[in-house]
Amino acid sequence: MNKKQMKNNYKEFWERDKDMSLIFLSEMGLQKENTLFVDEWFLNYLKYHSESNSLEEIRHANELRQQYQLFPKQKRQMGQYFLGKLIKYYNISCTGWLKSLLMAQLVVLLRDLIIECIDKRKVEYSPLEFVALTKYLQCSEISPNGNLIENILKIESKNKIYRKATVNERSNITTNILAINSNKGFHHDIRDYKKILRLIEERDENLINYIYEYKVINRQGCYQILKTIFDFRLFANKWEDFTIKIKIIDCFDSSTGATPKERWKTQIEHIKTKIGCEKLNSLCAEIVKQEELKNYPFEIGHWSDDVVKRFVKGAKWASYM
């Protein structure tokens, strides 16, 4: 990336985020003039990230931390707005899209402030505010290392959002998070996806139907295998079918090592008891057929899809038991 492209990427991100921030502000009941100092803080962050060298960035990180200490912490919605932007800017900084050279001190500052806001200040969101947050955090570039969904789920856990939310709010939140997940460049694991599945309840009928049709943009092999599992009819009752498939996904995703562990054997025996040997063997055969998906192709070379490898290994193990 040349210098002109680098500056254009910063400008493009800022302009795009500015428009989305206005929507986020409106949905949070905030006025733009009351958050100018927050927006200026993030503009300074982008400026420093773009221009800093390895010596300057320590000073710039300290300046930003000092400015942060002056923020009016007592304003609840201001904290919600600031945390949302922290999470988004940390994600974009981890993509390499802004600048190939990672500004370590500046990025670590964002990570530390996210932890401080969630764990120490315990910034709270209502279900409706959380809908707005998850909508705002839908980005064009999603870093596998930016902890975007991980931070969202951490906020949900701290606030018990799903317990308080209506069916419609739960649906909006989940589809927003899954849209973020869909946009990842490469899925190194499906840990966050499984956490999302476990938040869904029997009352979320429309959401369960949505999961059965869910696909990710890059058509990665692990999600093609997940679609194969959801397409395979096990029970007529949708909730019963959904819950056993979560158990199958958890079991196959834990297929590590040269031979199955005792815990894995217990899991697969439970599944076999529930669905029968014939259905389990048929499903395993469908998964093994997709073994070629274990390598994800790029323009130059490929990455190993370790999730596919685990699922294929688990399917082979289950077929022999």
mmCIF file with all atom_site columns, C-alpha atoms in Angstrom, residues 188-312:
data_model
loop_
_atom_site.group_PDB
_atom_site.id
_atom_site.type_symbol
_atom_site.label_atom_id
_atom_site.label_alt_id
_atom_site.label_comp_id
_atom_site.label_asym_id
_atom_site.label_entity_id
_atom_site.label_seq_id
_atom_site.pdbx_PDB_ins_code
_atom_site.Cartn_x
_atom_site.Cartn_y
_atom_site.Cartn_z
_atom_site.occupancy
_atom_site.B_iso_or_equiv
_atom_site.pdbx_formal_charge
_atom_site.auth_seq_id
_atom_site.auth_comp_id
_atom_site.auth_asym_id
_atom_site.auth_atom_id
_atom_site.pdbx_PDB_model_num
ATOM 1   C CA . HIS A 1 188 ? -9.944  -19.413 12.423 1.00 0.00 ? 188 HIS A CA 1
ATOM 2   C CA . ASP A 1 189 ? -12.512 -21.005 14.722 1.00 0.00 ? 189 ASP A CA 1
ATOM 3   C CA . ILE A 1 190 ? -16.262 -21.050 15.406 1.00 0.00 ? 190 ILE A CA 1
ATOM 4   C CA . ARG A 1 191 ? -16.031 -20.304 19.131 1.00 0.00 ? 191 ARG A CA 1
ATOM 5   C CA . ASP A 1 192 ? -18.109 -17.096 19.000 1.00 0.00 ? 192 ASP A CA 1
ATOM 6   C CA . TYR A 1 193 ? -20.613 -18.654 16.606 1.00 0.00 ? 193 TYR A CA 1
ATOM 7   C CA . LYS A 1 194 ? -21.264 -21.482 19.074 1.00 0.00 ? 194 LYS A CA 1
ATOM 8   C CA . LYS A 1 195 ? -21.758 -18.949 21.883 1.00 0.00 ? 195 LYS A CA 1
ATOM 9   C CA . ILE A 1 196 ? -24.398 -17.220 19.754 1.00 0.00 ? 196 ILE A CA 1
ATOM 10  C CA . LEU A 1 197 ? -26.204 -20.518 19.145 1.00 0.00 ? 197 LEU A CA 1
ATOM 11  C CA . ARG A 1 198 ? -26.369 -21.179 22.886 1.00 0.00 ? 198 ARG A CA 1
ATOM 12  C CA . LEU A 1 199 ? -28.140 -17.852 23.481 1.00 0.00 ? 199 LEU A CA 1
ATOM 13  C CA . ILE A 1 200 ? -31.109 -18.891 21.323 1.00 0.00 ? 200 ILE A CA 1
ATOM 14  C CA . GLU A 1 201 ? -34.226 -20.178 23.092 1.00 0.00 ? 201 GLU A CA 1
ATOM 15  C CA . GLU A 1 202 ? -37.247 -22.194 21.990 1.00 0.00 ? 202 GLU A CA 1
ATOM 16  C CA . ARG A 1 203 ? -39.346 -19.022 21.707 1.00 0.00 ? 203 ARG A CA 1
ATOM 17  C CA . ASP A 1 204 ? -36.960 -17.677 19.028 1.00 0.00 ? 204 ASP A CA 1
ATOM 18  C CA . GLU A 1 205 ? -38.658 -19.572 16.206 1.00 0.00 ? 205 GLU A CA 1
ATOM 19  C CA . ASN A 1 206 ? -37.868 -17.061 13.442 1.00 0.00 ? 206 ASN A CA 1
ATOM 20  C CA . LEU A 1 207 ? -34.276 -16.853 14.609 1.00 0.00 ? 207 LEU A CA 1
ATOM 21  C CA . ILE A 1 208 ? -33.868 -20.623 14.505 1.00 0.00 ? 208 ILE A CA 1
ATOM 22  C CA . ASN A 1 209 ? -35.142 -20.625 10.919 1.00 0.00 ? 209 ASN A CA 1
ATOM 23  C CA . TYR A 1 210 ? -32.623 -17.882 10.137 1.00 0.00 ? 210 TYR A CA 1
ATOM 24  C CA . ILE A 1 211 ? -29.763 -20.003 11.536 1.00 0.00 ? 211 ILE A CA 1
ATOM 25  C CA . TYR A 1 212 ? -30.734 -22.909 9.266  1.00 0.00 ? 212 TYR A CA 1
ATOM 26  C CA . GLU A 1 213 ? -30.263 -20.688 6.203  1.00 0.00 ? 213 GLU A CA 1
ATOM 27  C CA . TYR A 1 214 ? -27.205 -18.775 7.463  1.00 0.00 ? 214 TYR A CA 1
ATOM 28  C CA . LYS A 1 215 ? -24.107 -18.462 5.259  1.00 0.00 ? 215 LYS A CA 1
ATOM 29  C CA . VAL A 1 216 ? -20.896 -16.448 5.488  1.00 0.00 ? 216 VAL A CA 1
ATOM 30  C CA . ILE A 1 217 ? -19.763 -14.201 2.670  1.00 0.00 ? 217 ILE A CA 1
ATOM 31  C CA . ASN A 1 218 ? -16.470 -15.972 1.929  1.00 0.00 ? 218 ASN A CA 1
ATOM 32  C CA . ARG A 1 219 ? -18.198 -19.389 1.656  1.00 0.00 ? 219 ARG A CA 1
ATOM 33  C CA . GLN A 1 220 ? -15.543 -20.902 3.935  1.00 0.00 ? 220 GLN A CA 1
ATOM 34  C CA . GLY A 1 221 ? -15.565 -24.668 4.266  1.00 0.00 ? 221 GLY A CA 1
ATOM 35  C CA . CYS A 1 222 ? -16.373 -24.809 7.965  1.00 0.00 ? 222 CYS A CA 1
ATOM 36  C CA . TYR A 1 223 ? -19.636 -22.927 7.403  1.00 0.00 ? 223 TYR A CA 1
ATOM 37  C CA . GLN A 1 224 ? -20.500 -25.102 4.403  1.00 0.00 ? 224 GLN A CA 1
ATOM 38  C CA . ILE A 1 225 ? -20.216 -28.121 6.706  1.00 0.00 ? 225 ILE A CA 1
ATOM 39  C CA . LEU A 1 226 ? -22.344 -26.369 9.338  1.00 0.00 ? 226 LEU A CA 1
ATOM 40  C CA . LYS A 1 227 ? -24.974 -25.756 6.637  1.00 0.00 ? 227 LYS A CA 1
ATOM 41  C CA . THR A 1 228 ? -24.812 -29.465 5.757  1.00 0.00 ? 228 THR A CA 1
ATOM 42  C CA . ILE A 1 229 ? -25.553 -30.327 9.384  1.00 0.00 ? 229 ILE A CA 1
ATOM 43  C CA . PHE A 1 230 ? -28.485 -27.917 9.611  1.00 0.00 ? 230 PHE A CA 1
ATOM 44  C CA . ASP A 1 231 ? -29.883 -29.179 6.287  1.00 0.00 ? 231 ASP A CA 1
ATOM 45  C CA . PHE A 1 232 ? -29.804 -32.797 7.491  1.00 0.00 ? 232 PHE A CA 1
ATOM 46  C CA . ARG A 1 233 ? -33.246 -33.616 8.946  1.00 0.00 ? 233 ARG A CA 1
ATOM 47  C CA . LEU A 1 234 ? -33.061 -35.389 12.288 1.00 0.00 ? 234 LEU A CA 1
ATOM 48  C CA . PHE A 1 235 ? -36.334 -34.473 14.028 1.00 0.00 ? 235 PHE A CA 1
ATOM 49  C CA . ALA A 1 236 ? -39.612 -32.983 12.823 1.00 0.00 ? 236 ALA A CA 1
ATOM 50  C CA . ASN A 1 237 ? -39.763 -30.793 15.922 1.00 0.00 ? 237 ASN A CA 1
ATOM 51  C CA . LYS A 1 238 ? -37.572 -27.766 15.068 1.00 0.00 ? 238 LYS A CA 1
ATOM 52  C CA . TRP A 1 239 ? -36.420 -27.054 18.616 1.00 0.00 ? 239 TRP A CA 1
ATOM 53  C CA . GLU A 1 240 ? -35.498 -30.707 19.234 1.00 0.00 ? 240 GLU A CA 1
ATOM 54  C CA . ASP A 1 241 ? -33.696 -30.764 15.887 1.00 0.00 ? 241 ASP A CA 1
ATOM 55  C CA . PHE A 1 242 ? -31.851 -27.507 16.671 1.00 0.00 ? 242 PHE A CA 1
ATOM 56  C CA . THR A 1 243 ? -30.675 -28.517 20.149 1.00 0.00 ? 243 THR A CA 1
ATOM 57  C CA . ILE A 1 244 ? -29.272 -31.897 19.068 1.00 0.00 ? 244 ILE A CA 1
ATOM 58  C CA . LYS A 1 245 ? -27.433 -30.200 16.197 1.00 0.00 ? 245 LYS A CA 1
ATOM 59  C CA . ILE A 1 246 ? -25.768 -27.826 18.660 1.00 0.00 ? 246 ILE A CA 1
ATOM 60  C CA . LYS A 1 247 ? -24.537 -30.910 20.533 1.00 0.00 ? 247 LYS A CA 1
ATOM 61  C CA . ILE A 1 248 ? -23.250 -32.444 17.276 1.00 0.00 ? 248 ILE A CA 1
ATOM 62  C CA . ILE A 1 249 ? -21.411 -29.211 16.398 1.00 0.00 ? 249 ILE A CA 1
ATOM 63  C CA . ASP A 1 250 ? -19.865 -28.987 19.877 1.00 0.00 ? 250 ASP A CA 1
ATOM 64  C CA . CYS A 1 251 ? -18.793 -32.642 19.727 1.00 0.00 ? 251 CYS A CA 1
ATOM 65  C CA . PHE A 1 252 ? -17.255 -32.574 16.249 1.00 0.00 ? 252 PHE A CA 1
ATOM 66  C CA . ASP A 1 253 ? -15.525 -29.240 16.889 1.00 0.00 ? 253 ASP A CA 1
ATOM 67  C CA . SER A 1 254 ? -13.755 -30.847 19.871 1.00 0.00 ? 254 SER A CA 1
ATOM 68  C CA . SER A 1 255 ? -12.279 -33.669 17.747 1.00 0.00 ? 255 SER A CA 1
ATOM 69  C CA . THR A 1 256 ? -8.618  -33.126 18.571 1.00 0.00 ? 256 THR A CA 1
ATOM 70  C CA . GLY A 1 257 ? -5.679  -35.464 19.035 1.00 0.00 ? 257 GLY A CA 1
ATOM 71  C CA . ALA A 1 258 ? -4.792  -38.778 17.433 1.00 0.00 ? 258 ALA A CA 1
ATOM 72  C CA . THR A 1 259 ? -7.632  -40.714 19.102 1.00 0.00 ? 259 THR A CA 1
ATOM 73  C CA . PRO A 1 260 ? -10.964 -39.703 20.664 1.00 0.00 ? 260 PRO A CA 1
ATOM 74  C CA . LYS A 1 261 ? -10.915 -38.796 24.355 1.00 0.00 ? 261 LYS A CA 1
ATOM 75  C CA . GLU A 1 262 ? -13.297 -40.391 26.842 1.00 0.00 ? 262 GLU A CA 1
ATOM 76  C CA . ARG A 1 263 ? -15.371 -37.208 27.103 1.00 0.00 ? 263 ARG A CA 1
ATOM 77  C CA . TRP A 1 264 ? -15.734 -37.140 23.309 1.00 0.00 ? 264 TRP A CA 1
ATOM 78  C CA . LYS A 1 265 ? -16.859 -40.783 23.295 1.00 0.00 ? 265 LYS A CA 1
ATOM 79  C CA . THR A 1 266 ? -19.483 -40.004 25.939 1.00 0.00 ? 266 THR A CA 1
ATOM 80  C CA . GLN A 1 267 ? -20.782 -37.095 23.842 1.00 0.00 ? 267 GLN A CA 1
ATOM 81  C CA . ILE A 1 268 ? -21.047 -39.136 20.651 1.00 0.00 ? 268 ILE A CA 1
ATOM 82  C CA . GLU A 1 269 ? -22.756 -42.019 22.465 1.00 0.00 ? 269 GLU A CA 1
ATOM 83  C CA . HIS A 1 270 ? -25.370 -39.576 23.781 1.00 0.00 ? 270 HIS A CA 1
ATOM 84  C CA . ILE A 1 271 ? -25.933 -38.257 20.249 1.00 0.00 ? 271 ILE A CA 1
ATOM 85  C CA . LYS A 1 272 ? -26.164 -41.796 18.850 1.00 0.00 ? 272 LYS A CA 1
ATOM 86  C CA . THR A 1 273 ? -28.759 -42.690 21.493 1.00 0.00 ? 273 THR A CA 1
ATOM 87  C CA . LYS A 1 274 ? -30.825 -39.636 20.528 1.00 0.00 ? 274 LYS A CA 1
ATOM 88  C CA . ILE A 1 275 ? -30.773 -39.931 16.723 1.00 0.00 ? 275 ILE A CA 1
ATOM 89  C CA . GLY A 1 276 ? -29.802 -43.578 16.065 1.00 0.00 ? 276 GLY A CA 1
ATOM 90  C CA . CYS A 1 277 ? -26.793 -45.150 14.335 1.00 0.00 ? 277 CYS A CA 1
ATOM 91  C CA . GLU A 1 278 ? -28.244 -44.955 10.828 1.00 0.00 ? 278 GLU A CA 1
ATOM 92  C CA . LYS A 1 279 ? -28.860 -41.214 10.874 1.00 0.00 ? 279 LYS A CA 1
ATOM 93  C CA . LEU A 1 280 ? -25.522 -40.507 12.542 1.00 0.00 ? 280 LEU A CA 1
ATOM 94  C CA . ASN A 1 281 ? -23.630 -42.569 9.960  1.00 0.00 ? 281 ASN A CA 1
ATOM 95  C CA . SER A 1 282 ? -25.483 -40.876 7.089  1.00 0.00 ? 282 SER A CA 1
ATOM 96  C CA . LEU A 1 283 ? -24.650 -37.425 8.465  1.00 0.00 ? 283 LEU A CA 1
ATOM 97  C CA . CYS A 1 284 ? -21.005 -38.409 8.989  1.00 0.00 ? 284 CYS A CA 1
ATOM 98  C CA . ALA A 1 285 ? -20.801 -39.605 5.382  1.00 0.00 ? 285 ALA A CA 1
ATOM 99  C CA . GLU A 1 286 ? -22.059 -36.209 4.157  1.00 0.00 ? 286 GLU A CA 1
ATOM 100 C CA . ILE A 1 287 ? -19.401 -34.416 6.214  1.00 0.00 ? 287 ILE A CA 1
ATOM 101 C CA . VAL A 1 288 ? -16.543 -36.679 5.089  1.00 0.00 ? 288 VAL A CA 1
ATOM 102 C CA . LYS A 1 289 ? -17.515 -36.007 1.441  1.00 0.00 ? 289 LYS A CA 1
ATOM 103 C CA . GLN A 1 290 ? -16.466 -32.372 2.035  1.00 0.00 ? 290 GLN A CA 1
ATOM 104 C CA . GLU A 1 291 ? -12.940 -33.168 3.196  1.00 0.00 ? 291 GLU A CA 1
ATOM 105 C CA . GLU A 1 292 ? -11.515 -31.196 0.267  1.00 0.00 ? 292 GLU A CA 1
ATOM 106 C CA . LEU A 1 293 ? -12.784 -28.012 1.956  1.00 0.00 ? 293 LEU A CA 1
ATOM 107 C CA . LYS A 1 294 ? -9.978  -28.249 4.543  1.00 0.00 ? 294 LYS A CA 1
ATOM 108 C CA . ASN A 1 295 ? -7.838  -25.890 2.429  1.00 0.00 ? 295 ASN A CA 1
ATOM 109 C CA . TYR A 1 296 ? -9.197  -22.363 1.897  1.00 0.00 ? 296 TYR A CA 1
ATOM 110 C CA . PRO A 1 297 ? -7.790  -20.850 -1.339 1.00 0.00 ? 297 PRO A CA 1
ATOM 111 C CA . PHE A 1 298 ? -6.504  -17.294 -1.665 1.00 0.00 ? 298 PHE A CA 1
ATOM 112 C CA . GLU A 1 299 ? -5.086  -15.575 -4.745 1.00 0.00 ? 299 GLU A CA 1
ATOM 113 C CA . ILE A 1 300 ? -1.666  -16.873 -3.697 1.00 0.00 ? 300 ILE A CA 1
ATOM 114 C CA . GLY A 1 301 ? -1.577  -20.112 -1.741 1.00 0.00 ? 301 GLY A CA 1
ATOM 115 C CA . HIS A 1 302 ? -4.108  -21.246 0.839  1.00 0.00 ? 302 HIS A CA 1
ATOM 116 C CA . TRP A 1 303 ? -4.857  -21.398 4.565  1.00 0.00 ? 303 TRP A CA 1
ATOM 117 C CA . SER A 1 304 ? -5.721  -24.537 6.443  1.00 0.00 ? 304 SER A CA 1
ATOM 118 C CA . ASP A 1 305 ? -9.337  -24.623 7.679  1.00 0.00 ? 305 ASP A CA 1
ATOM 119 C CA . ASP A 1 306 ? -8.736  -26.406 10.970 1.00 0.00 ? 306 ASP A CA 1
ATOM 120 C CA . VAL A 1 307 ? -12.462 -26.441 11.793 1.00 0.00 ? 307 VAL A CA 1
ATOM 121 C CA . VAL A 1 308 ? -13.122 -28.570 8.697  1.00 0.00 ? 308 VAL A CA 1
ATOM 122 C CA . LYS A 1 309 ? -10.287 -30.893 9.714  1.00 0.00 ? 309 LYS A CA 1
ATOM 123 C CA . ARG A 1 310 ? -11.812 -31.363 13.176 1.00 0.00 ? 310 ARG A CA 1
ATOM 124 C CA . PHE A 1 311 ? -15.312 -32.016 11.806 1.00 0.00 ? 311 PHE A CA 1
ATOM 125 C CA . VAL A 1 312 ? -14.061 -34.534 9.241  1.00 0.00 ? 312 VAL A CA 1
#
